[in-house]
Amino acid sequence: MVQIAVLGHGTVGSGVVEVLRKNHGSITKKAHDEIHIKYILDLREFPDLPYADKFVKDFSAIENDPEVDIVVECMGGLHPAYDFVKACMLKGKHVVTSNKELVATKGAELLKIAREKNLSFLFEASVGGGIPIIRPLYQCLAANEVYEIAGILNGTTNFILTKMIREQMSFQDALDMAQKLGYAERDPSADVQGDDSCRKICILASLVFGKHVYPEQVHTEGITNITLEDVEYAESLDGVIKLLGRVKKLEDGHLSVMVCPAIVGRSGQLASVEDVFNGILVRGDAVGDVVFYGRGAGKLPTASAVVGDVIDCVKRLEYKKYLYWEDGEKGYVKDYRETSSRFYLRLKASDAQKVLDAAKVAFGEIQEAHRANAPSDEVAFATAEEIQESKLEQVLSQWEQDGTQVLGCIRLFDY
Amino acid sequence: MVQIAVLGHGTVGSGVVEVLRKNHGSITKKAHDEIHIKYILDLREFPDLPYADKFVKDFSAIENDPEVDIVVECMGGLHPAYDFVKACMLKGKHVVTSNKELVATKGAELLKIAREKNLSFLFEASVGGGIPIIRPLYQCLAANEVYEIAGILNGTTNFILTKMIREQMSFQDALDMAQKLGYAERDPSADVQGDDSCRKICILASLVFGKHVYPEQVHTEGITNITLEDVEYAESLDGVIKLLGRVKKLEDGHLSVMVCPAIVGRSGQLASVEDVFNGILVRGDAVGDVVFYGRGAGKLPTASAVVGDVIDCVKRLEYKKYLYWEDGEKGYVKDYRETSSRFYLRLKASDAQKVLDAAKVAFGEIQEAHRANAPSDEVAFATAEEIQESKLEQVLSQWEQDGTQVLGCIRLFDY
């Protein structure tokens, strides 16, 4: 029998307990051992639960109990999660976590401890909720040189964008609805400003390219400035707007990592990922494009991934997992201003034709975008060529000085 | 250093060698050991290849070389692949295979030998080519009770159907094109008649439900009878026709396993899987729906999966993999005549209205389907309720006796 402790009895933690209890028989069969929850750490009381006796408020009870082999961290946030996880590993306990903030900021350090102590540190649930992505990336696709990953990594923002696209709902109305439905938190900033997607793309980039990418190294834009006008123009370009986390290996060995709203082709695999679902596209030299799709959040989907890791951990208690990446370093991630993309631009100008002519001079060939009842002083187009970000900034600031107002600016990605 | 032997230097086998050579550096890093190809078994000569010296024609050289730890079987077909694989395992060698026919017919026996001898027998490439599906099913989703899997498992037929749907190409023209492009073999029967999909759904069903499902237990229909008329009617029902392999756990504990063309909703995840791509939908009690998408065939995608298994195998040479399923048994798979589905029917009848009335009596509520310029003696509709297969057969044979001709009959699946 393997004794485990669950840290945190919130949405994910309670889901983990539920799944372990509900599927106890088949899980025991698959793990080839019985998994017994010895402790659940939470400061709250749950007297009415059938497993109320397992709750403890004092972490040291878990830390100092040599019977506990595996600790499942579902508290979220950096502190005290980081301190607890580190303490447990230093005591020789395997750790499974769903905490993306923890892995995105402290992954390299914790993986190093795991390697030194021959422990498993698993975090399948930290990206894509229930979607298998971490294990497929480092195991199934291990034969590949993966050179690019692009993902719809946040269900809340994808729900909002889907409502804007499908039902012409405004951003604010869609956000209100997401909050009513419990998809968005009272303070939705981590979702709508892209921070959540940023942590997830950091984890994927670190795992695939072997060196830690820290959130502060990633240029991150949210969807708060996306308007229904942009949605309509994107449609005329045969695309839809999605919030993407994207990492790309550059020829000079550096990484381009970015989180931003992007226009993707309507017929592509990412365009069909709607509502709260996530979709992650991986490009490898041998396998080509593979896409993983499913529920990226929610109690049971996330618990499914956590418990999958626990089972894997139990099967290899005396056999550590070869998950690893090194510390990151300054300059490893390329300054986004030095990278290039195609751009969609929406502008307000007294003389529309003049702007279009100037655009052709500055960017080369462009494709005009259209929407119904656009005011005569509004123009929108997509560049045919990739433009370096720094150059775009120069051109746009020049135009703004000349009285042209930039209403919208969205990258076009080829997925 | 780990010595391996590759059996067969056809499309997959040569791809495996290519990937192992091309990505040698990163693969060594991930496997934590160097993988060295000692033998390649093939009856043909390849004098001009840089690795010509590795070729042998005599299997016993490999079988009897204790230095060979892992044998990679890429010959395809049942014999001699089965005999060679079994012989190697009895000599204590781990086996990685891409051979779906081998796994679908002999999986339980070979997994039993692997368990007894503490060996790995891995076959990620046998389903979905380069798409990670086997490992995610038994590892990442291990916390789930999976109760249903539906997959577009054959790229050739999906290419043909896509051409019929997108370009109104006839089945024969689309097949010719597939053959010209090298997607279909000179004898395409294994693809178009569903046998290839059947082997793959057998493997998935055996893996997920723990008991071997044999191809002969699976009701299998191909796409040779699908016409452009059916494609057009399906569109009027807001669906598209796909060839699906499907397994479903029934409440009585038995399995319903079937390969057949099916109409799926246009907005579903499987409908957007086009051309030679595969897509596999898995339904679990905790995770909900997850979909895996990618290239289901081809030299490098398949090699990617094979080499991924080899790397995994190398990492656990002294630690076997817990893949396992038992022998199957008669009656485990329910006779498809006792299962039910919604149906689309296309009929030729002198009195169309009479048939529609009879349909309502026999099947309850129906939804009429339409197409442009349909002859007046043609009717098409979908049943709203699920009808038991045996009942449908009775009704249709009765109608045929009464002079109504059945032109098309396709199931409707809810994916």
CSV table of N, CA and C in Angstrom, one decimal, chain A residues 19 22-23 26-27 30 32 115 124 130-132 135-136 138-145 269 272-273 277 285-287 289-295 300-301 303-305 307-308 311-312 315-316 318-319 321-322, chain B residues 19 22-23 26-27 30 32 115 124 130-132 135-136 138-145 269 272-273 277 285-287 289-295 300-301 303-305 307-308 311-312 315-316 318-319 321-322:
chain,number,residue,atom,x,y,z
A,19,VAL,N,-11.8,11.3,-7.4
A,19,VAL,CA,-11.5,10.4,-8.5
A,19,VAL,C,-10.8,9.1,-7.8
A,22,LYS,N,-13.7,7.2,-6.3
A,22,LYS,CA,-14.7,6.6,-7.2
A,22,LYS,C,-14.1,5.5,-8.0
A,23,ASN,N,-12.9,5.7,-8.6
A,23,ASN,CA,-12.3,4.7,-9.4
A,23,ASN,C,-11.2,3.8,-8.7
A,26,SER,N,-10.2,0.2,-10.2
A,26,SER,CA,-9.4,0.2,-11.5
A,26,SER,C,-8.1,0.8,-11.3
A,27,ILE,N,-8.0,1.8,-10.4
A,27,ILE,CA,-6.8,2.5,-10.2
A,27,ILE,C,-5.8,1.6,-9.5
A,30,LYS,N,-4.4,-0.7,-12.0
A,30,LYS,CA,-3.4,-0.1,-13.0
A,30,LYS,C,-2.1,0.3,-12.2
A,32,HIS,N,-1.0,-1.3,-9.7
A,32,HIS,CA,-0.4,-2.5,-9.1
A,32,HIS,C,-0.1,-2.3,-7.6
A,115,ARG,N,16.1,15.1,-9.3
A,115,ARG,CA,17.2,14.3,-9.9
A,115,ARG,C,18.2,13.9,-8.8
A,124,GLU,N,1.7,16.8,-15.0
A,124,GLU,CA,0.9,16.7,-16.2
A,124,GLU,C,-0.3,17.7,-16.2
A,130,GLY,N,-6.9,18.2,-18.2
A,130,GLY,CA,-6.9,16.8,-18.4
A,130,GLY,C,-6.3,16.3,-19.7
A,131,ILE,N,-5.9,17.2,-20.5
A,131,ILE,CA,-5.3,16.8,-21.8
A,131,ILE,C,-3.9,16.2,-21.6
A,132,PRO,N,-3.7,15.0,-22.1
A,132,PRO,CA,-2.3,14.5,-22.0
A,132,PRO,C,-1.4,15.3,-22.9
A,135,ARG,N,3.5,14.3,-20.9
A,135,ARG,CA,4.0,13.0,-21.1
A,135,ARG,C,4.2,12.7,-22.6
A,136,PRO,N,3.2,12.9,-23.4
A,136,PRO,CA,3.4,12.8,-24.9
A,136,PRO,C,4.6,13.5,-25.4
A,138,TYR,N,7.4,14.5,-23.9
A,138,TYR,CA,8.8,14.0,-23.6
A,138,TYR,C,8.9,12.5,-23.8
A,139,GLN,N,7.8,11.8,-23.9
A,139,GLN,CA,8.0,10.4,-24.2
A,139,GLN,C,7.6,10.0,-25.6
A,140,CYS,N,6.3,10.2,-26.0
A,140,CYS,CA,5.9,9.7,-27.3
A,140,CYS,C,6.6,10.4,-28.4
A,141,LEU,N,6.9,11.7,-28.3
A,141,LEU,CA,7.5,12.5,-29.3
A,141,LEU,C,9.0,12.6,-29.1
A,142,ALA,N,9.6,11.8,-28.3
A,142,ALA,CA,11.0,12.0,-27.9
A,142,ALA,C,11.9,11.8,-29.2
A,143,ALA,N,11.4,11.1,-30.2
A,143,ALA,CA,12.3,10.9,-31.4
A,143,ALA,C,12.4,12.1,-32.2
A,144,ASN,N,11.5,13.1,-32.0
A,144,ASN,CA,11.4,14.3,-32.8
A,144,ASN,C,12.3,15.4,-32.3
A,145,GLU,N,12.8,16.2,-33.2
A,145,GLU,CA,13.2,17.6,-32.9
A,145,GLU,C,12.0,18.4,-33.0
A,269,GLN,N,-6.7,23.5,-37.5
A,269,GLN,CA,-7.1,22.7,-36.3
A,269,GLN,C,-7.4,23.5,-35.1
A,272,SER,N,-10.9,25.4,-34.8
A,272,SER,CA,-12.1,24.6,-34.4
A,272,SER,C,-12.1,24.3,-32.9
A,273,VAL,N,-11.2,24.8,-32.2
A,273,VAL,CA,-11.2,24.6,-30.7
A,273,VAL,C,-12.0,25.7,-30.1
A,277,PHE,N,-12.7,24.8,-24.3
A,277,PHE,CA,-11.7,23.7,-24.6
A,277,PHE,C,-10.3,24.3,-24.9
A,285,ASP,N,10.0,17.3,-36.3
A,285,ASP,CA,10.6,17.1,-37.7
A,285,ASP,C,10.1,15.8,-38.3
A,286,ALA,N,9.8,14.8,-37.4
A,286,ALA,CA,9.4,13.5,-38.0
A,286,ALA,C,7.9,13.4,-38.0
A,287,VAL,N,7.2,13.8,-37.0
A,287,VAL,CA,5.8,13.5,-36.9
A,287,VAL,C,4.9,14.5,-37.6
A,289,ASP,N,2.6,17.8,-37.8
A,289,ASP,CA,1.8,18.5,-36.8
A,289,ASP,C,0.9,17.4,-36.0
A,290,VAL,N,0.9,17.5,-34.7
A,290,VAL,CA,0.0,16.8,-33.9
A,290,VAL,C,-0.8,17.7,-33.0
A,291,VAL,N,-2.0,17.5,-32.8
A,291,VAL,CA,-2.8,18.4,-32.0
A,291,VAL,C,-3.5,17.6,-30.8
A,292,PHE,N,-3.5,18.1,-29.7
A,292,PHE,CA,-4.1,17.5,-28.5
A,292,PHE,C,-5.2,18.5,-28.1
A,293,TYR,N,-6.4,17.9,-27.9
A,293,TYR,CA,-7.6,18.7,-27.6
A,293,TYR,C,-8.4,18.1,-26.4
A,294,GLY,N,-9.0,19.0,-25.6
A,294,GLY,CA,-9.8,18.6,-24.5
A,294,GLY,C,-10.1,19.7,-23.6
A,295,ARG,N,-10.6,19.3,-22.4
A,295,ARG,CA,-11.0,20.3,-21.4
A,295,ARG,C,-9.7,20.7,-20.7
A,300,LEU,N,-12.8,17.8,-12.4
A,300,LEU,CA,-12.5,16.4,-12.7
A,300,LEU,C,-11.4,16.2,-13.8
A,301,PRO,N,-11.5,17.0,-14.9
A,301,PRO,CA,-10.4,16.9,-15.9
A,301,PRO,C,-9.1,17.1,-15.3
A,303,ALA,N,-8.2,16.8,-12.2
A,303,ALA,CA,-7.9,15.7,-11.2
A,303,ALA,C,-7.5,14.4,-12.0
A,304,SER,N,-8.1,14.3,-13.2
A,304,SER,CA,-7.8,13.1,-14.0
A,304,SER,C,-6.3,13.1,-14.3
A,305,ALA,N,-5.7,14.2,-14.6
A,305,ALA,CA,-4.3,14.3,-14.9
A,305,ALA,C,-3.4,14.1,-13.7
A,307,VAL,N,-4.2,12.5,-10.9
A,307,VAL,CA,-4.2,11.1,-10.5
A,307,VAL,C,-3.5,10.2,-11.5
A,308,GLY,N,-3.5,10.5,-12.8
A,308,GLY,CA,-2.7,9.8,-13.7
A,308,GLY,C,-1.2,9.8,-13.3
A,311,ILE,N,-0.6,7.6,-10.3
A,311,ILE,CA,-0.5,6.2,-10.6
A,311,ILE,C,0.9,5.9,-11.2
A,312,ASP,N,1.3,6.8,-12.1
A,312,ASP,CA,2.6,6.6,-12.7
A,312,ASP,C,3.7,6.6,-11.7
A,315,LYS,N,3.8,3.4,-9.7
A,315,LYS,CA,4.4,2.3,-10.5
A,315,LYS,C,5.9,2.3,-10.6
A,316,ARG,N,6.5,3.5,-10.3
A,316,ARG,CA,7.9,3.6,-10.4
A,316,ARG,C,8.5,4.2,-9.1
A,318,GLU,N,10.5,3.2,-7.0
A,318,GLU,CA,12.0,3.0,-6.9
A,318,GLU,C,12.7,3.3,-8.2
A,319,TYR,N,12.0,4.1,-9.0
A,319,TYR,CA,12.6,4.3,-10.4
A,319,TYR,C,12.2,5.7,-10.8
A,321,LYS,N,11.7,9.3,-12.7
A,321,LYS,CA,11.3,9.7,-14.0
A,321,LYS,C,12.3,10.7,-14.6
A,322,TYR,N,12.6,10.5,-15.9
A,322,TYR,CA,13.7,11.3,-16.5
A,322,TYR,C,13.2,12.6,-17.0
B,19,VAL,N,15.5,8.3,-38.8
B,19,VAL,CA,15.2,9.1,-37.6
B,19,VAL,C,16.3,8.9,-36.5
B,22,LYS,N,19.4,10.7,-37.9
B,22,LYS,CA,19.3,12.1,-38.0
B,22,LYS,C,19.3,12.8,-36.7
B,23,ASN,N,18.5,12.3,-35.7
B,23,ASN,CA,18.4,12.9,-34.4
B,23,ASN,C,19.2,12.2,-33.3
B,26,SER,N,20.2,14.2,-29.9
B,26,SER,CA,19.1,14.4,-29.0
B,26,SER,C,18.5,13.1,-28.4
B,27,ILE,N,18.5,12.1,-29.3
B,27,ILE,CA,17.9,10.8,-28.9
B,27,ILE,C,18.8,10.2,-27.8
B,30,LYS,N,18.0,12.0,-24.6
B,30,LYS,CA,16.8,11.6,-24.0
B,30,LYS,C,16.8,10.2,-23.5
B,32,HIS,N,19.4,8.6,-22.4
B,32,HIS,CA,20.4,8.5,-21.4
B,32,HIS,C,21.4,7.3,-21.7
B,115,ARG,N,5.2,-10.2,-20.0
B,115,ARG,CA,5.1,-10.1,-18.6
B,115,ARG,C,5.9,-11.2,-17.9
B,124,GLU,N,3.3,1.7,-29.9
B,124,GLU,CA,2.6,3.0,-30.1
B,124,GLU,C,2.3,3.2,-31.6
B,130,GLY,N,2.0,8.4,-36.1
B,130,GLY,CA,2.8,9.3,-35.2
B,130,GLY,C,2.1,9.9,-34.0
B,131,ILE,N,0.7,9.7,-34.0
B,131,ILE,CA,-0.1,10.3,-33.0
B,131,ILE,C,0.1,9.6,-31.7
B,132,PRO,N,0.5,10.3,-30.6
B,132,PRO,CA,0.6,9.6,-29.3
B,132,PRO,C,-0.9,9.2,-28.9
B,135,ARG,N,0.2,5.3,-25.3
B,135,ARG,CA,0.7,5.7,-24.0
B,135,ARG,C,-0.2,6.6,-23.3
B,136,PRO,N,-0.7,7.7,-23.9
B,136,PRO,CA,-1.7,8.5,-23.2
B,136,PRO,C,-2.9,7.7,-22.7
B,138,TYR,N,-3.0,4.5,-21.6
B,138,TYR,CA,-2.8,3.7,-20.4
B,138,TYR,C,-2.1,4.4,-19.3
B,139,GLN,N,-1.4,5.6,-19.7
B,139,GLN,CA,-0.8,6.3,-18.6
B,139,GLN,C,-1.5,7.5,-18.2
B,140,CYS,N,-1.6,8.5,-19.1
B,140,CYS,CA,-2.1,9.8,-18.8
B,140,CYS,C,-3.6,9.7,-18.3
B,141,LEU,N,-4.3,8.8,-19.0
B,141,LEU,CA,-5.8,8.7,-18.7
B,141,LEU,C,-6.1,7.6,-17.7
B,142,ALA,N,-5.1,7.1,-17.1
B,142,ALA,CA,-5.2,5.9,-16.2
B,142,ALA,C,-6.2,6.1,-15.1
B,143,ALA,N,-6.4,7.4,-14.7
B,143,ALA,CA,-7.3,7.7,-13.6
B,143,ALA,C,-8.8,7.5,-14.0
B,144,ASN,N,-9.0,7.5,-15.3
B,144,ASN,CA,-10.4,7.5,-15.8
B,144,ASN,C,-10.9,6.1,-16.0
B,145,GLU,N,-12.3,6.0,-15.9
B,145,GLU,CA,-13.0,4.8,-16.5
B,145,GLU,C,-13.3,5.3,-17.9
B,269,GLN,N,-15.5,17.6,-33.4
B,269,GLN,CA,-14.1,17.5,-33.5
B,269,GLN,C,-13.7,16.6,-34.6
B,272,SER,N,-13.8,17.8,-38.5
B,272,SER,CA,-12.7,18.7,-39.0
B,272,SER,C,-11.4,17.9,-39.2
B,273,VAL,N,-11.4,16.6,-39.0
B,273,VAL,CA,-10.2,15.8,-39.4
B,273,VAL,C,-10.3,15.4,-40.8
B,277,PHE,N,-5.3,12.8,-42.5
B,277,PHE,CA,-5.1,12.9,-41.0
B,277,PHE,C,-6.0,11.9,-40.3
B,285,ASP,N,-14.6,9.1,-17.7
B,285,ASP,CA,-15.6,9.7,-16.8
B,285,ASP,C,-15.1,10.9,-16.1
B,286,ALA,N,-13.7,11.1,-15.9
B,286,ALA,CA,-13.2,12.3,-15.3
B,286,ALA,C,-12.8,13.3,-16.3
B,287,VAL,N,-12.2,12.9,-17.4
B,287,VAL,CA,-11.6,13.9,-18.3
B,287,VAL,C,-12.6,14.4,-19.3
B,289,ASP,N,-14.3,14.5,-23.0
B,289,ASP,CA,-13.7,14.1,-24.3
B,289,ASP,C,-12.3,14.7,-24.5
B,290,VAL,N,-11.4,13.9,-24.9
B,290,VAL,CA,-10.1,14.3,-25.4
B,290,VAL,C,-10.0,13.8,-26.8
B,291,VAL,N,-9.3,14.6,-27.7
B,291,VAL,CA,-9.1,14.2,-29.1
B,291,VAL,C,-7.6,14.3,-29.4
B,292,PHE,N,-7.1,13.3,-30.1
B,292,PHE,CA,-5.7,13.3,-30.5
B,292,PHE,C,-5.7,13.3,-32.1
B,293,TYR,N,-4.9,14.2,-32.6
B,293,TYR,CA,-5.0,14.5,-34.1
B,293,TYR,C,-3.6,14.5,-34.7
B,294,GLY,N,-3.5,13.9,-35.8
B,294,GLY,CA,-2.2,14.0,-36.5
B,294,GLY,C,-2.1,13.1,-37.7
B,295,ARG,N,-0.9,12.9,-38.2
B,295,ARG,CA,-0.7,12.0,-39.4
B,295,ARG,C,-0.7,10.6,-38.9
B,300,LEU,N,7.9,8.9,-41.9
B,300,LEU,CA,8.5,9.5,-40.7
B,300,LEU,C,7.6,9.6,-39.5
B,301,PRO,N,6.3,10.0,-39.7
B,301,PRO,CA,5.4,10.0,-38.6
B,301,PRO,C,5.4,8.6,-37.8
B,303,ALA,N,7.7,6.3,-38.0
B,303,ALA,CA,9.0,6.1,-37.4
B,303,ALA,C,9.1,6.8,-36.1
B,304,SER,N,8.5,8.0,-36.1
B,304,SER,CA,8.6,8.8,-34.9
B,304,SER,C,8.0,8.1,-33.7
B,305,ALA,N,6.9,7.4,-33.9
B,305,ALA,CA,6.3,6.6,-32.8
B,305,ALA,C,7.1,5.4,-32.4
B,307,VAL,N,10.4,5.0,-32.8
B,307,VAL,CA,11.7,5.4,-32.1
B,307,VAL,C,11.3,5.9,-30.7
B,308,GLY,N,10.2,6.6,-30.5
B,308,GLY,CA,9.8,7.0,-29.2
B,308,GLY,C,9.6,5.8,-28.3
B,311,ILE,N,13.2,4.6,-27.4
B,311,ILE,CA,13.8,5.4,-26.3
B,311,ILE,C,13.2,5.0,-25.0
B,312,ASP,N,11.9,4.9,-24.9
B,312,ASP,CA,11.3,4.5,-23.6
B,312,ASP,C,11.8,3.1,-23.2
B,315,LYS,N,15.2,3.4,-21.7
B,315,LYS,CA,15.2,4.0,-20.4
B,315,LYS,C,14.8,3.0,-19.3
B,316,ARG,N,14.2,1.9,-19.7
B,316,ARG,CA,13.7,1.0,-18.7
B,316,ARG,C,14.1,-0.4,-19.0
B,318,GLU,N,15.8,-2.4,-17.5
B,318,GLU,CA,15.7,-3.4,-16.4
B,318,GLU,C,14.4,-3.1,-15.6
B,319,TYR,N,13.5,-2.6,-16.3
B,319,TYR,CA,12.2,-2.2,-15.7
B,319,TYR,C,11.1,-2.3,-16.7
B,321,LYS,N,7.5,-2.6,-18.7
B,321,LYS,CA,6.3,-1.7,-18.8
B,321,LYS,C,5.1,-2.5,-18.4
B,322,TYR,N,4.2,-1.8,-17.7
B,322,TYR,CA,3.0,-2.5,-17.2
B,322,TYR,C,1.8,-2.5,-18.3
